Short mmCIF file of C-alpha atoms and ligand atoms in Angstrom, two decimals:
data_model
loop_
_atom_site.label_atom_id
_atom_site.label_comp_id
_atom_site.label_asym_id
_atom_site.label_seq_id
_atom_site.Cartn_x
_atom_site.Cartn_y
_atom_site.Cartn_z
CA MET A 23 114.90 30.89 124.58
CA THR A 24 111.48 30.72 126.87
CA ILE A 25 111.31 27.81 129.47
CA VAL A 26 108.08 27.11 130.79
CA GLN A 27 107.66 25.56 134.52
CA ASN A 28 105.71 22.61 134.69
CA PRO A 29 102.78 23.94 136.22
CA ARG A 30 101.86 20.81 138.13
CA LEU A 31 105.12 20.66 139.29
CA THR A 32 104.74 21.21 143.38
CA GLY A 33 108.18 20.63 144.99
CA LEU A 34 110.63 17.94 145.68
CA ALA A 35 110.40 14.64 148.11
CA CYS A 36 113.10 12.73 149.63
CA LEU A 37 113.22 9.33 148.57
CA ARG A 38 114.31 7.93 151.90
CA CYS A 39 112.07 9.99 154.45
CA ASP A 40 109.56 11.86 152.23
CA ARG A 41 110.40 15.31 153.70
CA ARG A 42 108.91 17.56 151.49
CA TYR A 43 111.21 20.94 149.77
CA GLU A 44 110.41 23.95 147.78
CA ILE A 45 111.30 24.10 143.91
CA ALA A 46 115.39 24.64 144.48
CA ASP A 47 118.64 23.15 143.56
CA HIS A 48 119.19 20.82 146.92
CA THR A 49 122.88 20.02 145.73
CA THR A 50 123.46 17.98 148.74
CA GLY A 51 120.06 16.01 148.96
CA CYS A 52 117.92 15.96 151.74
CA PRO A 53 119.48 18.21 154.11
CA ALA A 54 117.46 16.02 157.37
CA CYS A 55 119.16 12.61 156.01
CA LEU A 56 122.60 14.40 155.46
CA ALA A 57 122.51 15.29 158.75
CA GLU A 58 121.66 11.84 160.05
CA GLY A 59 124.87 10.50 158.21
CA ALA A 60 122.45 8.89 155.53
CA PRO A 61 122.53 10.82 152.36
CA ALA A 62 119.41 10.69 149.80
CA ASN A 63 118.33 12.19 146.84
CA LEU A 64 115.35 14.25 146.26
CA GLU A 65 112.51 13.45 143.46
CA CYS A 66 110.42 15.89 141.78
CA VAL A 67 106.51 15.82 143.19
CA TYR A 68 104.04 16.96 140.69
CA ARG A 69 99.86 17.57 141.38
CA PRO A 70 98.56 14.51 140.55
CA ASP A 71 95.56 15.91 138.45
CA GLY A 72 97.49 15.49 135.46
CA ALA A 73 94.39 15.38 133.00
CA ASP A 74 95.85 17.43 130.45
CA ARG A 75 98.58 15.23 130.25
CA PRO A 76 98.65 12.75 127.29
CA ALA A 77 98.07 9.25 128.46
CA GLY A 78 101.51 6.80 128.98
CA ARG A 79 103.66 10.23 129.01
CA VAL A 80 105.56 10.78 132.16
CA GLU A 81 105.65 14.63 133.60
CA GLN A 82 108.97 16.45 133.02
CA PRO A 83 110.10 19.78 135.04
CA TYR A 84 110.05 21.72 132.15
CA LEU A 85 107.62 22.13 128.96
CA ARG A 86 110.29 23.85 126.71
CA PRO A 87 113.30 22.23 127.56
CA VAL A 88 116.70 22.74 126.02
CA THR A 89 116.77 19.96 123.25
CA LEU A 90 119.28 18.48 120.77
CA GLY A 91 116.85 15.84 119.49
CA GLU A 92 117.83 13.42 122.77
CA GLY A 93 115.66 10.09 123.22
CA GLY A 94 113.29 8.27 120.86
CA THR A 95 116.33 5.83 120.72
CA PRO A 96 115.46 2.77 118.81
CA LEU A 97 114.26 -0.59 120.65
CA LEU A 98 115.88 -3.40 118.98
CA THR A 99 114.34 -6.61 118.63
CA ASP A 100 114.78 -9.92 116.79
CA LEU A 101 118.78 -10.00 118.00
CA ALA A 102 118.81 -13.83 118.09
CA GLY A 103 122.38 -14.85 119.20
CA VAL A 104 123.51 -11.45 120.54
CA VAL A 105 123.15 -13.35 124.31
CA PRO A 106 123.30 -17.04 123.77
CA GLY A 107 120.29 -18.78 125.15
CA ILE A 108 117.50 -16.04 125.60
CA ASP A 109 115.85 -13.37 123.38
CA VAL A 110 117.02 -9.86 124.71
CA ALA A 111 115.66 -6.47 123.22
CA LEU A 112 118.19 -3.63 123.30
CA LYS A 113 117.50 -0.01 124.31
CA TRP A 114 120.15 1.66 122.04
CA GLU A 115 120.97 4.55 123.93
CA GLY A 116 124.16 5.49 121.81
CA ALA A 117 121.95 6.81 119.04
CA ASN A 118 121.69 9.92 121.23
CA PRO A 119 123.19 13.19 120.10
CA THR A 120 126.58 12.55 122.01
CA GLY A 121 126.21 8.82 122.13
CA SER A 122 124.87 8.07 125.41
CA HIS A 123 122.22 8.18 127.89
CA LYS A 124 123.46 11.19 129.60
CA ASP A 125 122.03 13.33 127.20
CA ARG A 126 118.97 12.99 128.39
CA PHE A 127 119.86 14.01 131.93
CA SER A 128 121.82 17.09 130.21
CA ALA A 129 119.09 17.98 128.46
CA ALA A 130 116.62 18.11 131.63
CA VAL A 131 119.12 19.77 134.00
CA VAL A 132 120.51 22.44 131.77
CA THR A 133 116.85 23.49 131.10
CA ARG A 134 117.01 23.64 134.80
CA ALA A 135 119.88 25.31 135.09
CA ALA A 136 119.17 28.04 132.31
CA HIS A 137 115.47 28.81 133.92
CA ALA A 138 116.95 29.14 137.26
CA GLY A 139 119.09 31.79 135.85
CA TYR A 140 122.76 30.27 136.11
CA GLU A 141 125.87 31.26 134.23
CA GLY A 142 126.64 27.52 133.70
CA VAL A 143 126.83 24.18 135.32
CA VAL A 144 130.04 22.21 137.00
CA ALA A 145 130.02 18.07 136.57
CA ALA A 146 132.43 15.60 137.29
CA SER A 147 132.54 12.76 134.42
CA SER A 148 134.52 9.93 133.54
CA GLY A 149 133.65 10.83 130.27
CA ASN A 150 130.08 10.63 128.64
CA ALA A 151 128.51 13.30 130.90
CA GLY A 152 130.94 15.79 130.29
CA VAL A 153 130.84 15.65 126.60
CA SER A 154 126.60 15.62 126.95
CA LEU A 155 126.86 18.61 129.06
CA ALA A 156 129.61 20.20 126.93
CA ALA A 157 126.83 20.37 124.30
CA TYR A 158 123.99 21.02 126.00
CA CYS A 159 125.24 23.97 127.56
CA GLY A 160 126.66 25.02 124.08
CA ARG A 161 123.09 25.09 122.72
CA ALA A 162 121.86 26.57 125.61
CA GLY A 163 124.49 29.46 126.00
CA LEU A 164 125.75 28.47 129.24
CA ARG A 165 129.37 27.73 130.29
CA CYS A 166 130.65 24.39 131.74
CA GLU A 167 133.12 23.07 133.65
CA VAL A 168 134.16 19.61 133.88
CA ALA A 169 136.53 18.00 136.52
CA VAL A 170 137.91 14.51 135.08
CA THR A 171 140.77 12.45 136.47
CA ASP A 172 144.21 12.28 134.48
CA ASP A 173 143.50 9.15 132.79
CA THR A 174 140.30 10.42 131.09
CA PRO A 175 141.50 9.12 127.36
CA ALA A 176 142.82 12.56 125.66
CA ARG A 177 140.38 12.18 122.91
CA VAL A 178 137.49 12.58 125.28
CA VAL A 179 139.04 15.69 126.85
CA GLU A 180 139.56 16.79 123.49
CA LEU A 181 135.80 16.69 122.62
CA MET A 182 134.40 18.25 125.82
CA ARG A 183 136.88 21.21 124.81
CA ASP A 184 135.89 21.43 121.22
CA LEU A 185 132.35 21.92 122.54
CA GLY A 186 133.38 24.42 125.01
CA ALA A 187 134.26 23.45 128.18
CA ASP A 188 136.62 24.03 130.53
CA VAL A 189 138.12 20.82 131.62
CA VAL A 190 140.03 20.67 135.23
CA SER A 191 141.89 17.42 135.56
CA PHE A 192 142.97 15.80 138.74
CA PRO A 193 145.06 12.74 139.70
CA ARG A 194 142.63 11.31 142.06
CA SER A 195 138.86 10.48 141.55
CA GLU A 196 137.89 11.84 144.87
CA GLN A 197 139.76 15.73 143.87
CA ARG A 198 137.00 15.77 140.92
CA TRP A 199 134.09 15.64 143.61
CA GLU A 200 136.31 17.97 146.23
CA HIS A 201 136.50 20.57 143.03
CA THR A 202 132.73 20.34 142.48
CA ALA A 203 131.95 20.87 146.29
CA ARG A 204 133.45 24.46 146.13
CA TYR A 205 130.14 25.19 144.17
CA ARG A 206 128.19 23.71 146.65
CA ASP A 207 126.52 27.55 147.53
CA SER A 208 127.28 29.21 144.34
CA THR A 209 124.50 31.04 142.59
CA LEU A 210 126.50 31.10 139.34
CA MET A 211 127.55 27.89 138.35
CA LEU A 212 125.00 24.68 139.66
CA PRO A 213 126.90 21.45 140.33
CA VAL A 214 124.91 18.62 138.65
CA THR A 215 126.66 15.60 139.36
CA ASN A 216 127.28 14.21 142.89
CA PHE A 217 130.10 15.61 145.21
CA VAL A 218 128.95 14.60 148.68
CA VAL A 219 130.52 11.61 150.70
CA PRO A 220 128.62 8.96 151.15
CA PRO A 221 127.44 10.07 147.70
CA VAL A 222 123.38 11.04 147.11
CA GLY A 223 123.46 11.00 143.35
CA SER A 224 123.01 13.85 140.72
CA SER A 225 120.49 16.51 140.01
CA PRO A 226 116.83 15.17 140.41
CA PHE A 227 116.18 17.67 137.94
CA GLY A 228 118.69 15.58 135.25
CA ILE A 229 117.23 12.53 136.93
CA GLU A 230 113.60 13.32 135.50
CA GLY A 231 115.12 13.24 131.79
CA TYR A 232 115.35 9.09 132.36
CA LYS A 233 112.13 8.54 132.83
CA LEU A 234 111.37 9.13 129.60
CA VAL A 235 113.43 5.71 128.78
CA ALA A 236 110.49 3.82 130.85
CA GLU A 237 108.04 5.69 128.80
CA GLU A 238 109.44 4.91 125.03
CA ILE A 239 110.24 1.29 126.41
CA LEU A 240 106.47 0.82 127.19
CA ALA A 241 105.41 2.97 124.12
CA ASP A 242 107.24 0.44 121.74
CA ARG A 243 105.49 -2.50 123.46
CA GLY A 244 102.09 -1.31 123.09
CA GLY A 245 102.20 -0.18 126.85
CA SER A 246 103.40 -3.97 127.85
CA ALA A 247 106.41 -3.82 130.92
CA PRO A 248 109.39 -5.92 130.39
CA GLU A 249 110.03 -8.57 132.92
CA TRP A 250 113.82 -7.58 133.29
CA VAL A 251 115.35 -3.91 132.27
CA VAL A 252 119.23 -4.53 132.69
CA VAL A 253 120.80 -0.99 133.92
CA PRO A 254 124.03 -0.58 134.07
CA ALA A 255 125.04 1.53 137.25
CA SER A 256 127.51 3.51 139.36
CA ARG A 257 125.62 5.36 141.71
CA GLY A 258 122.21 4.77 140.26
CA ASP A 259 121.10 7.73 138.54
CA LEU A 260 119.81 5.97 135.70
CA ALA A 261 118.41 2.75 137.34
CA TRP A 262 116.39 5.15 139.78
CA GLY A 263 115.00 7.20 136.97
CA VAL A 264 114.24 4.56 134.83
CA HIS A 265 111.98 3.10 138.01
CA LEU A 266 110.53 6.27 138.59
CA GLY A 267 109.28 6.69 135.04
CA PHE A 268 107.81 2.85 135.37
CA ARG A 269 106.48 3.88 138.68
CA GLU A 270 104.76 6.66 137.50
CA LEU A 271 103.02 5.29 134.68
CA LEU A 272 102.19 1.45 136.14
CA GLY A 273 102.15 1.86 139.72
CA ALA A 274 104.51 0.88 142.51
CA ASP A 275 103.54 -2.68 142.21
CA ALA A 276 103.56 -3.15 138.36
CA VAL A 277 107.35 -1.99 137.61
CA PRO A 278 109.51 -4.41 135.64
CA ARG A 279 112.64 -5.71 137.93
CA LEU A 280 115.76 -4.01 137.47
CA CYS A 281 119.15 -5.99 137.38
CA LEU A 282 122.02 -3.62 138.14
CA VAL A 283 125.13 -4.26 136.41
CA GLU A 284 128.48 -3.37 138.36
CA PRO A 285 132.12 -4.11 138.32
CA PHE A 286 132.16 -5.56 141.65
CA PRO A 287 129.87 -6.46 144.45
CA ARG A 288 128.39 -3.30 145.81
CA VAL A 289 124.63 -3.28 145.85
CA ALA A 290 124.85 -7.36 145.37
CA ALA A 291 126.98 -7.21 148.91
CA VAL A 292 124.18 -5.00 150.14
CA LEU A 293 121.70 -7.69 148.92
CA ALA A 294 123.63 -10.12 150.96
CA GLY A 295 123.57 -8.24 153.90
CA ALA A 296 126.63 -5.74 153.89
CA ASP A 297 126.20 -2.03 155.52
CA GLN A 298 124.77 0.09 152.47
CA TRP A 299 127.01 3.26 153.77
CA ALA A 300 130.76 0.69 153.44
CA THR A 301 133.47 1.14 151.33
CA PHE A 302 133.07 -1.61 148.57
CA PRO A 303 136.63 -3.08 147.27
CA GLY A 304 137.21 -3.72 144.01
CA ASP A 305 138.38 -1.55 140.98
CA THR A 306 137.96 -1.49 136.77
CA ARG A 307 139.74 -0.37 134.02
CA VAL A 308 137.71 -1.52 131.22
CA MET A 309 134.26 0.23 132.91
CA PRO A 310 135.41 3.74 134.11
CA SER A 311 131.51 4.62 133.77
CA LEU A 312 130.58 2.06 136.31
CA GLY A 313 133.55 2.40 138.72
CA GLY A 314 133.86 3.95 142.45
CA ASN A 315 133.63 2.19 146.06
CA LEU A 316 130.53 3.69 147.44
CA LEU A 317 127.12 3.51 147.29
CA ALA A 318 124.09 6.26 146.92
CA ALA A 319 120.42 5.03 148.57
CA GLN A 320 119.00 5.44 145.06
CA SER A 321 120.85 2.40 143.60
CA VAL A 322 120.22 0.43 146.47
CA GLU A 323 116.62 1.42 146.74
CA ALA A 324 115.91 0.94 142.77
CA VAL A 325 116.76 -2.84 143.18
CA ARG A 326 114.54 -3.35 146.35
CA ARG A 327 111.73 -1.35 145.04
CA SER A 328 111.41 -3.41 142.10
CA ARG A 329 112.48 -6.53 143.69
CA GLY A 330 115.39 -6.75 141.46
CA HIS A 331 118.85 -7.81 141.58
CA ALA A 332 122.57 -6.71 141.30
CA GLU A 333 125.23 -8.47 138.82
CA PRO A 334 128.58 -8.01 139.31
CA VAL A 335 130.88 -8.36 135.88
CA ASP A 336 134.42 -8.99 135.39
CA ASP A 337 136.91 -6.60 133.72
CA GLU A 338 138.15 -9.92 131.31
CA SER A 339 134.22 -10.85 130.05
CA VAL A 340 133.98 -7.45 129.53
CA ARG A 341 135.90 -6.85 127.42
CA ALA A 342 135.75 -9.84 125.38
CA GLU A 343 132.28 -9.49 124.79
CA THR A 344 133.04 -5.74 123.64
CA ARG A 345 135.09 -7.44 121.02
CA ARG A 346 132.45 -9.78 120.11
CA LEU A 347 130.06 -7.12 119.98
CA TRP A 348 131.88 -5.17 117.52
CA ARG A 349 132.30 -7.53 115.38
CA THR A 350 128.75 -8.17 115.16
CA GLY A 351 127.92 -4.85 114.12
CA PHE A 352 127.30 -3.15 117.63
CA PRO A 353 130.13 -0.56 118.55
CA LEU A 354 128.98 -0.74 122.18
CA GLU A 355 131.00 0.93 124.65
CA PRO A 356 132.66 -2.10 127.38
CA SER A 357 130.46 -0.25 130.25
CA SER A 358 127.33 -1.03 127.80
CA ALA A 359 128.46 -4.18 126.50
CA ALA A 360 128.64 -4.81 130.56
CA GLY A 361 125.01 -5.66 130.58
CA LEU A 362 125.09 -8.53 128.26
CA VAL A 363 127.71 -10.21 130.29
CA ALA A 364 125.00 -9.90 133.03
CA VAL A 365 122.00 -11.13 131.29
CA SER A 366 124.59 -14.60 130.47
CA ARG A 367 125.98 -14.60 133.99
CA ALA A 368 122.20 -14.38 135.18
CA LEU A 369 120.85 -16.70 132.88
CA ALA A 370 123.77 -19.16 133.74
CA ALA A 371 123.32 -18.71 137.23
CA GLY A 372 119.36 -19.58 136.97
CA ARG A 373 118.68 -15.97 138.04
CA ILE A 374 116.79 -15.03 134.94
CA ASN A 375 114.98 -17.79 133.35
CA PRO A 376 115.48 -18.73 129.27
CA ASP A 377 111.96 -17.61 128.38
CA ALA A 378 112.12 -13.98 130.20
CA ASP A 379 110.99 -10.98 128.60
CA VAL A 380 114.44 -8.42 128.94
CA VAL A 381 115.32 -5.53 128.08
CA VAL A 382 118.77 -4.45 128.21
CA LEU A 383 119.71 -0.63 128.22
CA ALA A 384 123.03 -0.44 126.07
CA THR A 385 123.86 3.14 127.45
CA ALA A 386 126.63 4.21 124.79
CA HIS A 387 128.50 4.22 121.81
CA GLY A 388 132.14 2.98 121.79
CA LEU A 389 133.11 5.42 118.74
CA LYS A 390 134.32 8.18 121.59
CA GLY A 391 136.92 6.19 123.19
CA MET A 392 138.84 5.12 120.25
ZN1 ZN B 419 115.54 12.31 153.79
#
């Protein structure tokens, strides 16, 4: 397998302080910001002379990525009644090879790991990321180690193992990060998900894969940006990647507004004045993909820089919405159905207008959790 690095990729930059770094796996984000107690992720930087890049396409760090056919997911429109009172479009990420948006991240980050000469990757996962990374590592001939919690559904753990991953399980969520952190300086196994407290987020090479969501939405709409993009979020990898994609194609002043969906106020609390490095109380049984009591700077920045908004949604509403959606032919996992609950709530509160042009990222298929 020949992997070619994009000749226009020049390095990485910190999203907070804009310091520049060489092309490498800085697994704890920007060292300078980490030392200041304000961890922040890096982003890939490309030479601006993209003349040989087709119009409407985002840059990617590698030109021949490891792929299982991810992306190109349908943008479903004419969905009258899916959210009563507003006509939304659904970007159906459950159509990806392992049933979630994580396949975009996995394709990009496993390509990076293979190109950089690692034997494998290590990740902490609540389910979708582990299944996805296992599949892409299998394709690339790399090892995959996934750290999960003991309450991860047995079927999901079985899927990871069937796909060739080594799965290690811990009683508490933070023990997954402690496990991943042991590989922070490894030259054999690349940690690709966050293990820093406070969090920085996942590998910037993987996050580049999410820029393609923005590219596809614009392409499907003839280049016209929606007003709002609704994104379920935990530590904001997807939201930040989608924002980067729109910024690259439209410019910083013309990006769509992001509505981050969260199971209890985190970004919403920061927008209301809370310290972003605080611990945010709250729990969710229904949306494990969106859990966690700490925020990454990239989540807050994705909202601030897009003049966006954060919408907390509760377990009970999401459980009811998931049941309703399944009966109308949309087998979304609850963490995805949460996006539609968020639209209903924002509509009822007047934060989104009934005539607004809204795309909801339906992040994952619900069949895996059965
Ligand atoms: Zn920095």
